[in-house]
Coordinates of C-alpha atoms in Angstrom, one line a residue:
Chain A
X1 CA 0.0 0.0 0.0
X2 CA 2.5 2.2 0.9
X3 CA 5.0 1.3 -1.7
X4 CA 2.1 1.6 -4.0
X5 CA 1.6 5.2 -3.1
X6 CA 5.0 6.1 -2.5
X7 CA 5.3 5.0 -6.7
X8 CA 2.3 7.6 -7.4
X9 CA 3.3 10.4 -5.8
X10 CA 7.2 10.0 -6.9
X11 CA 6.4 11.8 -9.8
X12 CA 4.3 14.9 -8.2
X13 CA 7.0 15.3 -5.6
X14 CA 9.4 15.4 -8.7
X15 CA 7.6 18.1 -10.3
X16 CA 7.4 20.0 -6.9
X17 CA 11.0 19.8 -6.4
X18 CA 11.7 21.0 -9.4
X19 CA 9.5 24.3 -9.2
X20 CA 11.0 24.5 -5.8
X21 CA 14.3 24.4 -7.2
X22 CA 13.3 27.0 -9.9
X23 CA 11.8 29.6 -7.8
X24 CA 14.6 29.9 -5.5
X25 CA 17.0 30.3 -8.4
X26 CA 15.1 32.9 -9.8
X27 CA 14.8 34.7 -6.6
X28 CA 18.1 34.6 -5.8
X29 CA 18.9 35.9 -9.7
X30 CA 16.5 38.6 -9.0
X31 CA 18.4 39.6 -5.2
X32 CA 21.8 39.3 -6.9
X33 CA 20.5 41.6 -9.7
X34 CA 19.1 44.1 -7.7
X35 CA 22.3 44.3 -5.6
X36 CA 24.3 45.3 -8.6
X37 CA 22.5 47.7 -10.1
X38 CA 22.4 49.4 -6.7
X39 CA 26.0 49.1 -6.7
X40 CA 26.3 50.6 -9.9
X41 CA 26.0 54.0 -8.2
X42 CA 26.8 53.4 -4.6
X43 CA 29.4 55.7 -3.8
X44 CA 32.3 56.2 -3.8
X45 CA 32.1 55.3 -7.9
X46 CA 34.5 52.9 -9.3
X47 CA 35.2 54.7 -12.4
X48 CA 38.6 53.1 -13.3
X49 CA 36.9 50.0 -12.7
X50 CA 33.9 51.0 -14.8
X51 CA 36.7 52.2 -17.7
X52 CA 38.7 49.3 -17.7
X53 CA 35.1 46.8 -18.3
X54 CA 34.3 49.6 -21.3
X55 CA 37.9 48.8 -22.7
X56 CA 37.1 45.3 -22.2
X57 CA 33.5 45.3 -23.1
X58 CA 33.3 48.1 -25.3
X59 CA 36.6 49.1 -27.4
X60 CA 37.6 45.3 -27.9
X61 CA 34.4 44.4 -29.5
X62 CA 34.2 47.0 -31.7
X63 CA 36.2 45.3 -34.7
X64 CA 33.6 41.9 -34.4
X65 CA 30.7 44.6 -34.2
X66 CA 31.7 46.4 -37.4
X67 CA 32.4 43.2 -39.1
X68 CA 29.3 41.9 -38.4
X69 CA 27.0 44.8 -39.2
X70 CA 29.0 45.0 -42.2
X71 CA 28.3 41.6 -43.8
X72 CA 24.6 41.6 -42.2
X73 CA 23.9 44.5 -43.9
X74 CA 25.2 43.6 -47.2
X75 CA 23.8 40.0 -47.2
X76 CA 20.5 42.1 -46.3
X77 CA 20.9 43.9 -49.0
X78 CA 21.6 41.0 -51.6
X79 CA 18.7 38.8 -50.8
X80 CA 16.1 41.8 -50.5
X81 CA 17.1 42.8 -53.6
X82 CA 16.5 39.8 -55.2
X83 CA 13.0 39.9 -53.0
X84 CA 11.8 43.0 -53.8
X85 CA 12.7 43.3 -57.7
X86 CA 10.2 40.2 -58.7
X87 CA 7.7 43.0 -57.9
X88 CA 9.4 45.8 -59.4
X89 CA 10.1 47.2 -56.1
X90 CA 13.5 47.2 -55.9
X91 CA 12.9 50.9 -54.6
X92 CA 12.0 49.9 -51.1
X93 CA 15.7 48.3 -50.6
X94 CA 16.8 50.8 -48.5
X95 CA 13.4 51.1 -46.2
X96 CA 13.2 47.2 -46.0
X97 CA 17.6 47.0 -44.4
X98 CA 17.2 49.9 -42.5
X99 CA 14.1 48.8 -40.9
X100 CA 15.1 45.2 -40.3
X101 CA 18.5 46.5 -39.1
X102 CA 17.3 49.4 -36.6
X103 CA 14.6 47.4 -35.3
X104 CA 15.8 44.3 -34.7
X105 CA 18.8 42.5 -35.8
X106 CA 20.6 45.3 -34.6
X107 CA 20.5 45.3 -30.9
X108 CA 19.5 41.4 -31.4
X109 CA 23.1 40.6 -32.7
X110 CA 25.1 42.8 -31.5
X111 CA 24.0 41.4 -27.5
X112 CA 24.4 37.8 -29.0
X113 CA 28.0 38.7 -30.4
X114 CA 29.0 40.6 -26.7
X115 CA 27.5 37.6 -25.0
X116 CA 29.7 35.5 -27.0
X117 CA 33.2 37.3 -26.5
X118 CA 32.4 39.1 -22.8
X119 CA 29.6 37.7 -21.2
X120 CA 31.5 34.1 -21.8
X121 CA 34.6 35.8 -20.3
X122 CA 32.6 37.4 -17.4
X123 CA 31.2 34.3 -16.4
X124 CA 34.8 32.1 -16.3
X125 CA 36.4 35.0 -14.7
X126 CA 34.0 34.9 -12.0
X127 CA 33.9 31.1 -12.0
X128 CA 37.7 30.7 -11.0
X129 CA 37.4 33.8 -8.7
X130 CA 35.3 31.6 -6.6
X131 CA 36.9 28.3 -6.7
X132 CA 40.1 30.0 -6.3
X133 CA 38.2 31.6 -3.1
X134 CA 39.5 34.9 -4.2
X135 CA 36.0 36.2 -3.5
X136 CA 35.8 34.9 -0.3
X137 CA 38.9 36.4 0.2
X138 CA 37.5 39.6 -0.4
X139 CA 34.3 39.1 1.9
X140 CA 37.1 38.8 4.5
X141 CA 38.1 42.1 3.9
X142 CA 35.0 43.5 4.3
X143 CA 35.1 44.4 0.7
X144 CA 31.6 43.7 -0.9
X145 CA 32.3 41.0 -3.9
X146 CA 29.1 42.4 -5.5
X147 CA 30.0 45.6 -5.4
X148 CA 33.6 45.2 -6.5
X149 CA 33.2 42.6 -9.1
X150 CA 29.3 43.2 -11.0
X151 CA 28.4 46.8 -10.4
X152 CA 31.1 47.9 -13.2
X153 CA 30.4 44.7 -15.3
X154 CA 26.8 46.1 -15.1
X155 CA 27.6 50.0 -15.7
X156 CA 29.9 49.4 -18.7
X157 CA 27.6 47.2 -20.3
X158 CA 25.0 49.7 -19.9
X159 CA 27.1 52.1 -21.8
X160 CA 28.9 49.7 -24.1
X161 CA 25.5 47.8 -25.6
X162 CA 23.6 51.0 -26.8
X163 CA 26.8 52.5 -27.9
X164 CA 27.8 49.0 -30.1
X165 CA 24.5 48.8 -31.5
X166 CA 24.5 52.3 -33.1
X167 CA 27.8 51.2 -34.6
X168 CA 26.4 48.6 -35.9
X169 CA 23.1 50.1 -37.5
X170 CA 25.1 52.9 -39.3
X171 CA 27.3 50.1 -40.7
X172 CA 24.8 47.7 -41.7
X173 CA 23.1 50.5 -43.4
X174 CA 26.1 51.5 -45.2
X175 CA 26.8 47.5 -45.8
X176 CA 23.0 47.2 -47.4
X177 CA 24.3 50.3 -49.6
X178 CA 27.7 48.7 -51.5
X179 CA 25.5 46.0 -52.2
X180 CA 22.1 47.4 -53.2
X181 CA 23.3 50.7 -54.8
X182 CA 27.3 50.0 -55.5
X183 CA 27.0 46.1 -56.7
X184 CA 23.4 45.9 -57.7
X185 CA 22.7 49.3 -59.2
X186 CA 19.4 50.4 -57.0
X187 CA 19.1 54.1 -57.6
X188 CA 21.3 56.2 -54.4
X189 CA 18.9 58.8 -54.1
X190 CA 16.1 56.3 -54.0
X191 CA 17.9 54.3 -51.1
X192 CA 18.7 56.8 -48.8
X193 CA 15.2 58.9 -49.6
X194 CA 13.4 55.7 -48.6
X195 CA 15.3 55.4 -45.4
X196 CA 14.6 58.9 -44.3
X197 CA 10.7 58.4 -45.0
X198 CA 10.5 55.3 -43.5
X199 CA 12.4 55.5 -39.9
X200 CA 10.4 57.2 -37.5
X201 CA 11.9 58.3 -33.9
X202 CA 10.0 55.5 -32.3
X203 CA 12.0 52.9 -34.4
X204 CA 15.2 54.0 -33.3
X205 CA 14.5 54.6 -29.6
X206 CA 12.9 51.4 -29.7
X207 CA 16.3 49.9 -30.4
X208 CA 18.0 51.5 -28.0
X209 CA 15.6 50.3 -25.5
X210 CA 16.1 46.9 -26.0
X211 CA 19.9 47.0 -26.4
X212 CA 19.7 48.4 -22.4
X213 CA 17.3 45.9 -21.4
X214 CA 19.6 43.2 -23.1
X215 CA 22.5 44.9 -22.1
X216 CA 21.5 44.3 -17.7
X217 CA 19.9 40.8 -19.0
X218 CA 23.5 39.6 -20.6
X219 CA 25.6 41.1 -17.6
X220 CA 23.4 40.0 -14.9
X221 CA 23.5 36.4 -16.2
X222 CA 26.6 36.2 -17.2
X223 CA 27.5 37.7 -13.6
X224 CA 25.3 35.3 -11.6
X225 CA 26.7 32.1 -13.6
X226 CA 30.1 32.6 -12.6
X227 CA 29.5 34.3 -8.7
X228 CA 27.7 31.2 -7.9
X229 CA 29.4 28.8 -9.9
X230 CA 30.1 26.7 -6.4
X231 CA 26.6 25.7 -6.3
X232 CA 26.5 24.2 -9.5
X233 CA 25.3 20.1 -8.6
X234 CA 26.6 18.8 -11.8
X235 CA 30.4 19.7 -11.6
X236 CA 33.3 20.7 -9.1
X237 CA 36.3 23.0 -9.7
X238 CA 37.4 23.4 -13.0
X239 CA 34.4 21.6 -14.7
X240 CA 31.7 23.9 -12.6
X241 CA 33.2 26.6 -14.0
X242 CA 33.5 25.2 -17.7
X243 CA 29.8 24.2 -17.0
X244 CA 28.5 28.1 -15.7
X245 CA 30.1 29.5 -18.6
X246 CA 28.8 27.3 -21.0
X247 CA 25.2 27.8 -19.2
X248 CA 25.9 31.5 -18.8
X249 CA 25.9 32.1 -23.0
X250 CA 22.9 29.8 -23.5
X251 CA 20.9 31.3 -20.7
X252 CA 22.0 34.9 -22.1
X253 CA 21.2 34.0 -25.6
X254 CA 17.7 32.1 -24.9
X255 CA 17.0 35.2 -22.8
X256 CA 17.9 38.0 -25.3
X257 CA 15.9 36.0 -27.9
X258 CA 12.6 35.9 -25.5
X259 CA 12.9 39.1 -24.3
X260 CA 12.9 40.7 -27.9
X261 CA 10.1 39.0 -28.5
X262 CA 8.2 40.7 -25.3
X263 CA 9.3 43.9 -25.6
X264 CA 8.8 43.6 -29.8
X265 CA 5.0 43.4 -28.9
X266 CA 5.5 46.1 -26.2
X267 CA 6.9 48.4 -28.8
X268 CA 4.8 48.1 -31.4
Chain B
X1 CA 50.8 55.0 -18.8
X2 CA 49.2 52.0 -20.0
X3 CA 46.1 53.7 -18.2
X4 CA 46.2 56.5 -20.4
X5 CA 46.1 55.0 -23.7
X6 CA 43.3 52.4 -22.3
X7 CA 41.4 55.5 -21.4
X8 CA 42.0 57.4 -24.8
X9 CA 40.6 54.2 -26.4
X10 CA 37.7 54.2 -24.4
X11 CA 36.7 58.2 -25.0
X12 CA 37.6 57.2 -29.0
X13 CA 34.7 54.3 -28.3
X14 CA 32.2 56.6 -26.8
X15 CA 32.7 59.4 -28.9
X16 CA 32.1 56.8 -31.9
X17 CA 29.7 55.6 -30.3
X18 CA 27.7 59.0 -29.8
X19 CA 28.6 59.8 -33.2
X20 CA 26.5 56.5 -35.1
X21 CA 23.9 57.3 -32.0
X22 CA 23.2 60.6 -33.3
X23 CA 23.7 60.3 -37.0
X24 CA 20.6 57.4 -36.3
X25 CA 18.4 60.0 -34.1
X26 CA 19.0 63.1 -36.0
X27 CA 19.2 62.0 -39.7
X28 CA 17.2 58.5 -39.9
X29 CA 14.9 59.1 -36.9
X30 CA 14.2 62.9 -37.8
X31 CA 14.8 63.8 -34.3
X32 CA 14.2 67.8 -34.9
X33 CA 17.0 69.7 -32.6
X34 CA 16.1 73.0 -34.1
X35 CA 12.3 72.8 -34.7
X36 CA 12.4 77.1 -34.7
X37 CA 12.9 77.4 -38.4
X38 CA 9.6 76.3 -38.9
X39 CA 5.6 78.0 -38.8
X40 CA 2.6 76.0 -38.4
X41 CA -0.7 76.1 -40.7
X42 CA -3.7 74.2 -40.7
X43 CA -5.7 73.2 -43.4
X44 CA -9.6 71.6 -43.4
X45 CA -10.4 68.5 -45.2
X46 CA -13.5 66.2 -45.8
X47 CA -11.8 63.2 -45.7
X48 CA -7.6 62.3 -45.1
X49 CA -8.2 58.6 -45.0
X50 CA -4.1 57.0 -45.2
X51 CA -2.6 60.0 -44.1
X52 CA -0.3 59.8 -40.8
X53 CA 0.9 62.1 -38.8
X54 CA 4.8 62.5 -40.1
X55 CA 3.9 62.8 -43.4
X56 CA 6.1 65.0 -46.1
X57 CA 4.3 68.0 -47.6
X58 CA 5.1 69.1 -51.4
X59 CA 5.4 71.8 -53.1
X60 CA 6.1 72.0 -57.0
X61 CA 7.8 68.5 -55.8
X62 CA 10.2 69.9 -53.3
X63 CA 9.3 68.7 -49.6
X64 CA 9.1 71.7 -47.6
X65 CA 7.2 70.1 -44.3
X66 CA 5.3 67.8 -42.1
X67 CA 2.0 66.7 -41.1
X68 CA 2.7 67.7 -37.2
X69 CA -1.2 66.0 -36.1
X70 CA -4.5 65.3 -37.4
X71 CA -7.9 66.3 -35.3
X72 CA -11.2 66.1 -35.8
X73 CA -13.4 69.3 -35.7
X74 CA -17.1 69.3 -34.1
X75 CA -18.6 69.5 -37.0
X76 CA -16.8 66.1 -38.3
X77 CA -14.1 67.5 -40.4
X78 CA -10.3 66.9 -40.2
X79 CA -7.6 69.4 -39.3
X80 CA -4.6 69.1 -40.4
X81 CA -1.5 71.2 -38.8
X82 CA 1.5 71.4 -41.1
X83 CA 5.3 72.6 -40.1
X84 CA 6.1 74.6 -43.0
X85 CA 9.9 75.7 -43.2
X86 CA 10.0 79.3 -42.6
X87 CA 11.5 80.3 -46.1
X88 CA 8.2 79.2 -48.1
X89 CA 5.8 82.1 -47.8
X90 CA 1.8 81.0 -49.1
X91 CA -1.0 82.8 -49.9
X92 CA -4.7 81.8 -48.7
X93 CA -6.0 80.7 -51.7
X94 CA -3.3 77.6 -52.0
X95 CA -4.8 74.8 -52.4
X96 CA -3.9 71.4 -50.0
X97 CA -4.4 68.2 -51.7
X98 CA -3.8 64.8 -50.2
X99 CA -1.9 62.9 -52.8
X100 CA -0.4 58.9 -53.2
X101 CA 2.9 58.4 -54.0
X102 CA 2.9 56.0 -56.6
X103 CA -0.3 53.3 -56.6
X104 CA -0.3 51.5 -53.2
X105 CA 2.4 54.2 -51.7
X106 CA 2.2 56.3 -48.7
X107 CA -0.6 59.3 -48.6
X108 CA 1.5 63.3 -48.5
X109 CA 0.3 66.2 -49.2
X110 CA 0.7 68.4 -52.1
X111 CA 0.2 72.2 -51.7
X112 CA -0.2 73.8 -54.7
X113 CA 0.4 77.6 -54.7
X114 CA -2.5 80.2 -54.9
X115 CA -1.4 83.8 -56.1
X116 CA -3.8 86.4 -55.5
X117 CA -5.4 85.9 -51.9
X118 CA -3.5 87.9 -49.0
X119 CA -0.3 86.0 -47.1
X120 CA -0.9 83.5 -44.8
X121 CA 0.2 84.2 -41.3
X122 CA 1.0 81.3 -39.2
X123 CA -1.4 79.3 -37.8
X124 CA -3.6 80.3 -40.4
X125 CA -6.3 77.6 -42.0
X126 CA -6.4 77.0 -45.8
X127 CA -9.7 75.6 -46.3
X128 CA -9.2 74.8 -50.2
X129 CA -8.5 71.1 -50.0
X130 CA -9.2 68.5 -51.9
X131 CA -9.7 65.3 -50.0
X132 CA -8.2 61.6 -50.3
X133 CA -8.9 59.5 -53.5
X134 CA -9.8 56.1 -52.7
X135 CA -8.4 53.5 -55.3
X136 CA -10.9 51.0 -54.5
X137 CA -14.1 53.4 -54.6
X138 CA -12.9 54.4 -58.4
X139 CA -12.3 50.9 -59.0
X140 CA -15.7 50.0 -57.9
X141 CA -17.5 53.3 -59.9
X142 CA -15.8 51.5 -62.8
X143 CA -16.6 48.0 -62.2
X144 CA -20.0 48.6 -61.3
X145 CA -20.8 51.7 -63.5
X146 CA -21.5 55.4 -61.9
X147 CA -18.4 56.5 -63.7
X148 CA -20.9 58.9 -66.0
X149 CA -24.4 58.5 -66.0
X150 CA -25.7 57.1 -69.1
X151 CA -28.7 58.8 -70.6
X152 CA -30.9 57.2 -73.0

């Protein structure tokens, strides 16, 4: 009888674990968060802390950023050319990239590609910080880890994202140009006319929006991964921390992607 | 030493940065920093059915404004305020016509200039409009008839 009901239940408990186990990583995301975009302006500012993640964050991504826009413009360019001129609208070339661009792939990839070269760093940083119990260490000198460690990860990134994604607009734009105008002989004055009609304000703040909402998703992830990379069940050491990186740039990623999606229909 | 060139790089990123950011608000996203070399006019219409607030307004072909907003009057007419740039003086007999750009494009307006009737002073109405033509209603007039009566 007992056994019998003890097989029933196995898998309700199962499922209550797991939500258990879910809320209380959320809510410990959310407090770890919250505690480092208040440290983001506690004073005294770290500014050479917060200059040092822009270099890191910011200046070194730059040449990925541009290379990127560049190539997603032009390959924007190439197939909505081909698109658009079975309906003798090869007109609307300009409108259709710069739309696409400012809207979405914009902020969209460049948060994938920073997620890729510094969240991923971020998070393995972090990670051996911990297991090398440097940030214990610093907890023993009354020196907050959070506020040492992920209030200038989150401040540059703030800066960095917005800042990288209007890189990467301008040169997409200019990428949908060599091949549209230069390579595929769309009209220039028609290109750049149907840009200026068709961007409204809202478009472009709208990017910006979501490149600061994805820019305190990525470093808050990326952060949390690594800081608590010590609780991780599935590996010790070395492996946790291979483990919270890897899980750092898929949660990241997966969250960037949902997220566009939720404030896509808040935007529009 | 090190510290200085890693901070010269980082006010090169920002100002880059600040650079795209503006070229996108003020130049794609029309962002107006100096809205004073415009004046306002309004002009009465029966119907702007397509036209959106942001619109270009033409003259002779040039664009020489916006549609600022669109209202609707008591007595169930639509207003239409216009930022005209300051340079382009018009009299009150101009005539406001919404207009399509191409077949299925976007609804402007085209202001075609009177020549006798007294400058208009901003904020002034123009109330010789002609109103949107809808494609589908001519199509139908010619599908179904009513293009010109028939008399037998």
């Amino acid at each position: 009888m007992n056994a019998a009901s003890d097989f029933l239940l196995a898998p309700i408990t199962k499922l209550g674990r797991t939500a258990i186990g879910l809320t209380l990583g959320l809510g410990s995301y959310s407090v770890f968060t919250l505690r480092g975009l208040g440290h983001m302006v506690s004073l005294p500012l770290q500014w050479a802390k917060m200059v040092q993640q822009v270099y890191f964050i910011g200046v070194k991504s730059v040449s990925v950023i541009a290379l990127i826009g560049l190539f997603t413009g032009m390959v924007l360019g190439l197939q909505g050319y081909y698109t658009l001129v079975k309906f003798g609208a090869e007109g609307l070339l300009g409108a259709a990239v710069a739309l696409s661009v400012i809207r979405e792939l914009g902020p969209v990839l460049t948060a994938i590609m920073i997620t890729g070269r510094a969240g991923s760093s971020m998070a393995a940083e972090l990670g051996i910080m911990r297991i090398s119990e440097q940030i214990d260490a610093l907890d023993a000198m009354d020196v907050s880890p959070v506020r040492y460690l992920v209030g200038p990860r989150l401040a540059a990134s703030l800066v960095c994202f917005p800042l990288l994604t209007a890189m990467f607009d301008v040169i997409a734009v200019w990428g949908g140009y060599l091949t549209g105008v230069l390579m595929l002989g769309v009209s220039p004055g028609i290109y750049w006319a149907r840009i200026y009609d068709s961007v409204a304000m809202q478009d472009v703040s709208g990017g910006f929006v979501k490149s600061l909402v994805f820019a305190v998703l990525v470093a808050s992830v990326c952060c949390y991964e690594g800081y608590y990379t010590h609780r991780r069940p599935g590996g010790f050491g070395a492996k946790g921390v291979g483990l919270s990186t890897t899980s750092a740039v898929v949660t990241s990623c997966v969250s960037i992607l949902a997220s566009d999606y939720a404030l896509t229909s808040f935007l529009l | 030493m090190k510290n200085r060139s890693v901070e010269l790089a980082v006010g090169l990123f920002v100002m880059a940065g600040l650079l795209c950011a503006a070229y996108l608000t003020v130049k794609l996203g029309k962002l107006e920093v100096l809205s004073g070399d415009t004046y306002a006019i309004k002009a009465r219409f029966i119907d702007v059915t397509g036209l959106k607030e942001g619109a270009g307004v033409e003259l002779a072909g040039v664009r020489v404004g916006r549609v600022e907003a669109i209202t609707l009057t008591p007595d169930k007419r639509a207003v239409v305020t216009m930022n005209i740039q300051k340079g382009v003086k018009l009299s009150e007999d101009a005539i406001v016509s919404v207009k399509t750009s191409g077949l299925i494009g976007d609804k402007y307006l085209k202001i075609t200039p009177g020549g006798a009737g007294d400058p208009l002073p901003p904020g002034g109405l123009l109330t010789d409009t002609e109103s949107s033509v809808d494609i589908q209603e001519l199509i139908g007039k010619y599908v179904f008839g009513g293009v010109k009566e028939e008399k037998k």
